[in-house]
mmCIF file of C-alpha atoms in Angstrom:
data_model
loop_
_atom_site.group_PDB
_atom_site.id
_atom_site.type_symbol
_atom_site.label_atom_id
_atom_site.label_comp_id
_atom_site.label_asym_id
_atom_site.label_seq_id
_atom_site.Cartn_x
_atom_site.Cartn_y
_atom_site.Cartn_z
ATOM 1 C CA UNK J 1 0.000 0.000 0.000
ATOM 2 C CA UNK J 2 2.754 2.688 1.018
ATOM 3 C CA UNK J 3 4.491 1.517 -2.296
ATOM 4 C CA UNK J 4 1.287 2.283 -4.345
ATOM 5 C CA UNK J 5 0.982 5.501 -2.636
ATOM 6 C CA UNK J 6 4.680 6.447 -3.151
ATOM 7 C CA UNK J 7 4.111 6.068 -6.869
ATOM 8 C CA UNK J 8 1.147 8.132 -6.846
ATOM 9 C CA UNK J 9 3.320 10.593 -5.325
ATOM 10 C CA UNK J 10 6.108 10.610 -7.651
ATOM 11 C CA UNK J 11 3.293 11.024 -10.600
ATOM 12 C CA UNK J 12 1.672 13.532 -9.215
ATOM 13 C CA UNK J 13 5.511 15.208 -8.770
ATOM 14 C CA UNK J 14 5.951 14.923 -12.047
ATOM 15 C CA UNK J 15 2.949 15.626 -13.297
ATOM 16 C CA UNK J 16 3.185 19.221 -11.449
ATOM 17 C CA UNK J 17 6.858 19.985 -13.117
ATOM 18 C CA UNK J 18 6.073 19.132 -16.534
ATOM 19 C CA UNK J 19 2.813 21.481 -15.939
ATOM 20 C CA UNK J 20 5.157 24.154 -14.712
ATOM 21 C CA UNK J 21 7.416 23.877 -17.105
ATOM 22 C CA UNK J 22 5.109 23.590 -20.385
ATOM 23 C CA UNK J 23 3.423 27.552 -18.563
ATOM 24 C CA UNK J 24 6.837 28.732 -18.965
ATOM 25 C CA UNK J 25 7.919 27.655 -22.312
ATOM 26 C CA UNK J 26 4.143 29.117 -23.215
ATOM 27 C CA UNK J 27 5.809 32.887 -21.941
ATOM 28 C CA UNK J 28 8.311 32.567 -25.037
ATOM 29 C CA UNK J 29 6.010 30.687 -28.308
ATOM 30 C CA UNK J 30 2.429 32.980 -27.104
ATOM 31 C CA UNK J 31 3.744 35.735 -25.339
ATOM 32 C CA UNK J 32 0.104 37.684 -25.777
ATOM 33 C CA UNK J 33 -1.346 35.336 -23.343
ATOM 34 C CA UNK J 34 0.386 36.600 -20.473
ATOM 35 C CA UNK J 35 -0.376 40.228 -21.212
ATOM 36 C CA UNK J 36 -1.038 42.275 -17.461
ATOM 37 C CA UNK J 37 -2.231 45.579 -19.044
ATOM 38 C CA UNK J 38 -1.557 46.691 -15.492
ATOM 39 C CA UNK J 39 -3.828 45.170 -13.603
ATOM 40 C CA UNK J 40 -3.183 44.150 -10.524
ATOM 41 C CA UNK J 41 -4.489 39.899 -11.149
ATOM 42 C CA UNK J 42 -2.397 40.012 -14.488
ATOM 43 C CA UNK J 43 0.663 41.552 -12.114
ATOM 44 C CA UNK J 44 0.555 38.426 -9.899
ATOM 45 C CA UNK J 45 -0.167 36.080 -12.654
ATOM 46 C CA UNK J 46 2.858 37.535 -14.425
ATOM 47 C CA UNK J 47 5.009 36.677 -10.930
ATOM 48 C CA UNK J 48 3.638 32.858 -11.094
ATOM 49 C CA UNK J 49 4.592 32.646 -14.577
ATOM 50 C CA UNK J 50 8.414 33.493 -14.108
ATOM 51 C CA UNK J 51 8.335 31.397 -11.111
ATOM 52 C CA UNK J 52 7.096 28.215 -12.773
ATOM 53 C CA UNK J 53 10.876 27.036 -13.614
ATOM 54 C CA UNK J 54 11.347 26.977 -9.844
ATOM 55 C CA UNK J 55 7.866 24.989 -9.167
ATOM 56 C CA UNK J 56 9.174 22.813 -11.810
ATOM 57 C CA UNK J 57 12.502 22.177 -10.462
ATOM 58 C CA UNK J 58 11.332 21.668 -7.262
ATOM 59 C CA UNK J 59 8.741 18.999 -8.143
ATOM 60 C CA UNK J 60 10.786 17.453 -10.438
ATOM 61 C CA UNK J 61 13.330 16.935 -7.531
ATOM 62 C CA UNK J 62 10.766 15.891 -4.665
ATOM 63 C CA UNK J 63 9.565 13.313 -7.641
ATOM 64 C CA UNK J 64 13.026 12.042 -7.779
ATOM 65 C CA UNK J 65 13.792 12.155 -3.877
ATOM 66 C CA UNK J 66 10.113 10.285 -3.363
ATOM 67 C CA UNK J 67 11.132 7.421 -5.996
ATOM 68 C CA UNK J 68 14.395 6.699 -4.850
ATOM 69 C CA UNK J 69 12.691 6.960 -0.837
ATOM 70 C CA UNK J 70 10.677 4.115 -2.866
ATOM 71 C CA UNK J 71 12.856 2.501 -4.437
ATOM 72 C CA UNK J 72 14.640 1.538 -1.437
ATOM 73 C CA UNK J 73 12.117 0.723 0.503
ATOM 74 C CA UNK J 74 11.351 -2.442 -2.205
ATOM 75 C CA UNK J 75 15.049 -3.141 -2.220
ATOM 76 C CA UNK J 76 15.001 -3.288 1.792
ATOM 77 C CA UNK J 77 12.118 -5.724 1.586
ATOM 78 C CA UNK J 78 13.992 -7.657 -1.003
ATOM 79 C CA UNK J 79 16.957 -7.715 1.206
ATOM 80 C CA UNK J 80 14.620 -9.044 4.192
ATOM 81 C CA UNK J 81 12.538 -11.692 2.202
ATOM 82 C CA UNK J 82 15.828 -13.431 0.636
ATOM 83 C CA UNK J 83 17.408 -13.562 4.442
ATOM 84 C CA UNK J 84 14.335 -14.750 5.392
ATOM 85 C CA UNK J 85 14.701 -17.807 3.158
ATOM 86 C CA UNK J 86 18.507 -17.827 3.096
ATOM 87 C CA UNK J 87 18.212 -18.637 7.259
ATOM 88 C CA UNK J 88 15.283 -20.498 7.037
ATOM 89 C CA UNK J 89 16.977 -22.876 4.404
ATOM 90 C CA UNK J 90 20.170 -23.362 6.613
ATOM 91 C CA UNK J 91 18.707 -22.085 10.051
ATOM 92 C CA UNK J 92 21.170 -24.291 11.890
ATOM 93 C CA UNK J 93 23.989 -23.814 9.887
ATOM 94 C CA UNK J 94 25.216 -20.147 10.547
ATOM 95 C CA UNK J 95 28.690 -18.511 10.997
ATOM 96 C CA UNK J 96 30.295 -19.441 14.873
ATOM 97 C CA UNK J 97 32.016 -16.575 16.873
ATOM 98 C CA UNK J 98 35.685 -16.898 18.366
ATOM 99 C CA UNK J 99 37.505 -14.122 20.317
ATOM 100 C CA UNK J 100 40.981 -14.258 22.065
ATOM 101 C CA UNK J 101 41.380 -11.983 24.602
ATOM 102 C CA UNK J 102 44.771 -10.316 24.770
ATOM 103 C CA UNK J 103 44.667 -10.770 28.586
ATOM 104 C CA UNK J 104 44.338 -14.110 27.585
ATOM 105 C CA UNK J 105 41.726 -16.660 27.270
ATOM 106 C CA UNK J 106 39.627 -17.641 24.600
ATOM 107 C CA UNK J 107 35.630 -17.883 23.872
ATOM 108 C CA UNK J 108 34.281 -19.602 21.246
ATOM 109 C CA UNK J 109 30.304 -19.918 20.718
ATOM 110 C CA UNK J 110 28.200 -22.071 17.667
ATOM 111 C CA UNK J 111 24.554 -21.205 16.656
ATOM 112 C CA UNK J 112 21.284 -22.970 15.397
ATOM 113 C CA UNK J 113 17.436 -22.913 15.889
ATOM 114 C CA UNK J 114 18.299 -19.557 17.974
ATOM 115 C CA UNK J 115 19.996 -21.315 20.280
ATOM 116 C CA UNK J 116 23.840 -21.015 21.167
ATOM 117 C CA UNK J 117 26.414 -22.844 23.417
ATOM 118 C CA UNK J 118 29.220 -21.165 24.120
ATOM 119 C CA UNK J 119 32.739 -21.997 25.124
ATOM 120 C CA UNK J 120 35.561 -20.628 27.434
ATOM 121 C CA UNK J 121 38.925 -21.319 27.754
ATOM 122 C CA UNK J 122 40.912 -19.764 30.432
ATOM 123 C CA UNK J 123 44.037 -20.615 28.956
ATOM 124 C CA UNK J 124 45.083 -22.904 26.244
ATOM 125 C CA UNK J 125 46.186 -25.948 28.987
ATOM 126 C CA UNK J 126 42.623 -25.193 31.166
ATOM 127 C CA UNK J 127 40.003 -27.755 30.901
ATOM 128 C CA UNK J 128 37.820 -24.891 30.299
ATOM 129 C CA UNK J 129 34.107 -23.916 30.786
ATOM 130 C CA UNK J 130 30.845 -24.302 28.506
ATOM 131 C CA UNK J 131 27.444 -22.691 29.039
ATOM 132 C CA UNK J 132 24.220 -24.969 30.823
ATOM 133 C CA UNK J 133 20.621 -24.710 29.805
ATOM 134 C CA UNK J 134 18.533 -22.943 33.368
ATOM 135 C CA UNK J 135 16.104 -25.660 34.042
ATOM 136 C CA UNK J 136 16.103 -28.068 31.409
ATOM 137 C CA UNK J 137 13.653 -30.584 31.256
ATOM 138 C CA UNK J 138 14.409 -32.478 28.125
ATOM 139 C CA UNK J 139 15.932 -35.622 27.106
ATOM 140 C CA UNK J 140 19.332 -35.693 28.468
ATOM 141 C CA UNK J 141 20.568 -37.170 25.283
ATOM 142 C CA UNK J 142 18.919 -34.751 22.734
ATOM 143 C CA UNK J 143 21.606 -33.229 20.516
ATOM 144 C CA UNK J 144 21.542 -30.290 18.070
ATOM 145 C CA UNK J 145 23.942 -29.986 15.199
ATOM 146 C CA UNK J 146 26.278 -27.081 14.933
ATOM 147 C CA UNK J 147 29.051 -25.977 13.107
ATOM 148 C CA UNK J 148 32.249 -24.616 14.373
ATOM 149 C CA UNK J 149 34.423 -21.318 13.190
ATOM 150 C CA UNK J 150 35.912 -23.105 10.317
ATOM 151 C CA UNK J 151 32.700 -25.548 9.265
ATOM 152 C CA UNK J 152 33.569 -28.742 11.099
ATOM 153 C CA UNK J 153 30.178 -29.990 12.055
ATOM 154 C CA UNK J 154 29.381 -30.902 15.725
ATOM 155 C CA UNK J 155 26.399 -32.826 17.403
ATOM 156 C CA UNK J 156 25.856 -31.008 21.083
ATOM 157 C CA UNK J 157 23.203 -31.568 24.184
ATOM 158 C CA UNK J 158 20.198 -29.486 23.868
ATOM 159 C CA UNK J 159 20.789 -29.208 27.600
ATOM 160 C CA UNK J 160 24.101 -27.608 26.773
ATOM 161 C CA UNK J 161 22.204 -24.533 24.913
ATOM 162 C CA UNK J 162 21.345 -20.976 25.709
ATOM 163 C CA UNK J 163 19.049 -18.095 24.127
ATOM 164 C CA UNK J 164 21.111 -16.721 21.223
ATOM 165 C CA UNK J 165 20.682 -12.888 22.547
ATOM 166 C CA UNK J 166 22.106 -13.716 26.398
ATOM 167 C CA UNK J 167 24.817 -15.711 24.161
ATOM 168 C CA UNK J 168 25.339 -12.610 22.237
ATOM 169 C CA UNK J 169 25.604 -10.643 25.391
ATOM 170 C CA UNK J 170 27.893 -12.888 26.451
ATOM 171 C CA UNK J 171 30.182 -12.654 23.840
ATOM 172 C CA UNK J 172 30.014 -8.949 24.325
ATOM 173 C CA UNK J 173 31.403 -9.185 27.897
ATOM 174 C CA UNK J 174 34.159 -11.364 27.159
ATOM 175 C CA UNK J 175 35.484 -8.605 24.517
ATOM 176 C CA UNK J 176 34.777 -6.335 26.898
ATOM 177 C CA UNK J 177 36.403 -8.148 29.851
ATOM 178 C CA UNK J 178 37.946 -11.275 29.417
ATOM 179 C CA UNK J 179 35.929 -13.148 31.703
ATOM 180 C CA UNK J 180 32.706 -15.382 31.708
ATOM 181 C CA UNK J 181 29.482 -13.440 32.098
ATOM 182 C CA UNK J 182 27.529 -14.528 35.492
ATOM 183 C CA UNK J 183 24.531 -13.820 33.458
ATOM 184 C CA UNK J 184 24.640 -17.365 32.367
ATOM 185 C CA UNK J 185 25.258 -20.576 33.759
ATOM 186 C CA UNK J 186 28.533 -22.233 33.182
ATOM 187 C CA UNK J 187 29.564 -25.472 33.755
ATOM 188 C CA UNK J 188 33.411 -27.174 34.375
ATOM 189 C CA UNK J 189 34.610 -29.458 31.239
ATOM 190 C CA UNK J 190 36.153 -32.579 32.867
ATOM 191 C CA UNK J 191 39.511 -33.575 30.901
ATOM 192 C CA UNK J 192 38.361 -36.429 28.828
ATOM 193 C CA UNK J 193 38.660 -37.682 25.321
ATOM 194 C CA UNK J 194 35.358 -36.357 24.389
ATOM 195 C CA UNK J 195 36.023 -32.625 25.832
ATOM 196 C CA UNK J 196 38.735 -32.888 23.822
ATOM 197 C CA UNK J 197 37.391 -33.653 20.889
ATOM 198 C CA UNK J 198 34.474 -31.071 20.749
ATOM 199 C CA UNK J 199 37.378 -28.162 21.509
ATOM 200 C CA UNK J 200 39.486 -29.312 18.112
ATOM 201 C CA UNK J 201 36.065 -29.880 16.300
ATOM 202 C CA UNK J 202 35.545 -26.202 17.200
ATOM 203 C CA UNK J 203 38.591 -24.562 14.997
ATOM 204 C CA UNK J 204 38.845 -27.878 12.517
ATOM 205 C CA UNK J 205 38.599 -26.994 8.949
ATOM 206 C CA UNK J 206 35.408 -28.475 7.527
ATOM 207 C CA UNK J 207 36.146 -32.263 6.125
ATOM 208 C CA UNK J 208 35.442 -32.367 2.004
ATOM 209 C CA UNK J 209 32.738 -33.986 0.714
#
């Protein structure tokens, strides 16, 4: 509807300046039409007429301010719909976050189905830290699949998830501070073969098909 209306607008615009203009080329090929004989109604119509390039101009440039205003405003929606399919095609499947603080430590975090988990290494020898799910209720063995900085895919507990935005937030803190934010629950990696595993996974280059 505003699209419809825009175009009206820009019509309308241009309707106006080619109006103006054709009132003012009329001054030069029938000059008798525009005679005042003094009065003071032929004075002022006299003034409109020499202003009409300026009407004209200025229409002509609303019209063109008004289509682009349009113009992007279809391009925006564009933009929207095709991320709209592009993360509803590979909604589970989108670009993991890693940050090294230079007062050391390192936080790495994966995304899908607006979910994160998030992980934290003090320091490169630390067992290091990953984020808990508040309350969880589900199947302990539910798993969501993920994929690391550099594409290697990953299986991880639902129970092992947070909301993408406290994630997010998270992340922000970490750059900001170098330290885990309180605002989520964190729980201690034990030193095993699997821990192990998921923090190589994280960096790994993607495997070729």
């Amino acid at each position: 509807m505003i699209s419809v209306l825009l175009k009206l607008v820009v019509a309308l615009l241009l309707g106006v300046a080619i109006y103006a203009f054709w009132i003012f080329s009329s001054l030069f090929t029938s000059p008798g039409s525009f005679q005042t004989e003094g009065s003071p109604a032929g004075t002022g119509m006299a003034v409109i007429v020499l202003l009409t390039p300026v009407i004209g101009l200025a229409a002509l440039a609303a019209a063109v301010v008004v289509a682009t205003i349009d113009w992007g405003i279809g391009r925006l929606r564009r933009d929207l719909a095709s991320d709209t399919r592009s993360t509803a095609a590979t909604h589970w499947d989108r670009q993991a976050s890693a940050y090294t603080h230079p007062r050391g430590g390192r936080i790495e975090a994966v995304f899908a189905q607006d979910r994160a988990v998030l992980f934290h290494r003090p320091e490169p020898s630390a067992p290091g830290w990953r984020t808990q799910r508040t309350g969880y209720a589900g199947r302990p063995d539910a798993l969501l699949p993920f994929r690391g900085v550099k594409g290697a895919l990953l299986h991880l507990p639902v129970s092992w998830t947070v909301d993408e935005a406290d994630a997010r937030q998270a992340l922000q803190f970490f750059i900001q501070y170098g330290e885990r934010s309180e605002q989520l629950q964190w729980q201690a990696m034990t030193v095993s073969a699997d821990s192990e595993q998921i923090w190589s996974r994280l960096s790994l280059p993607a495997a070729a098909p």
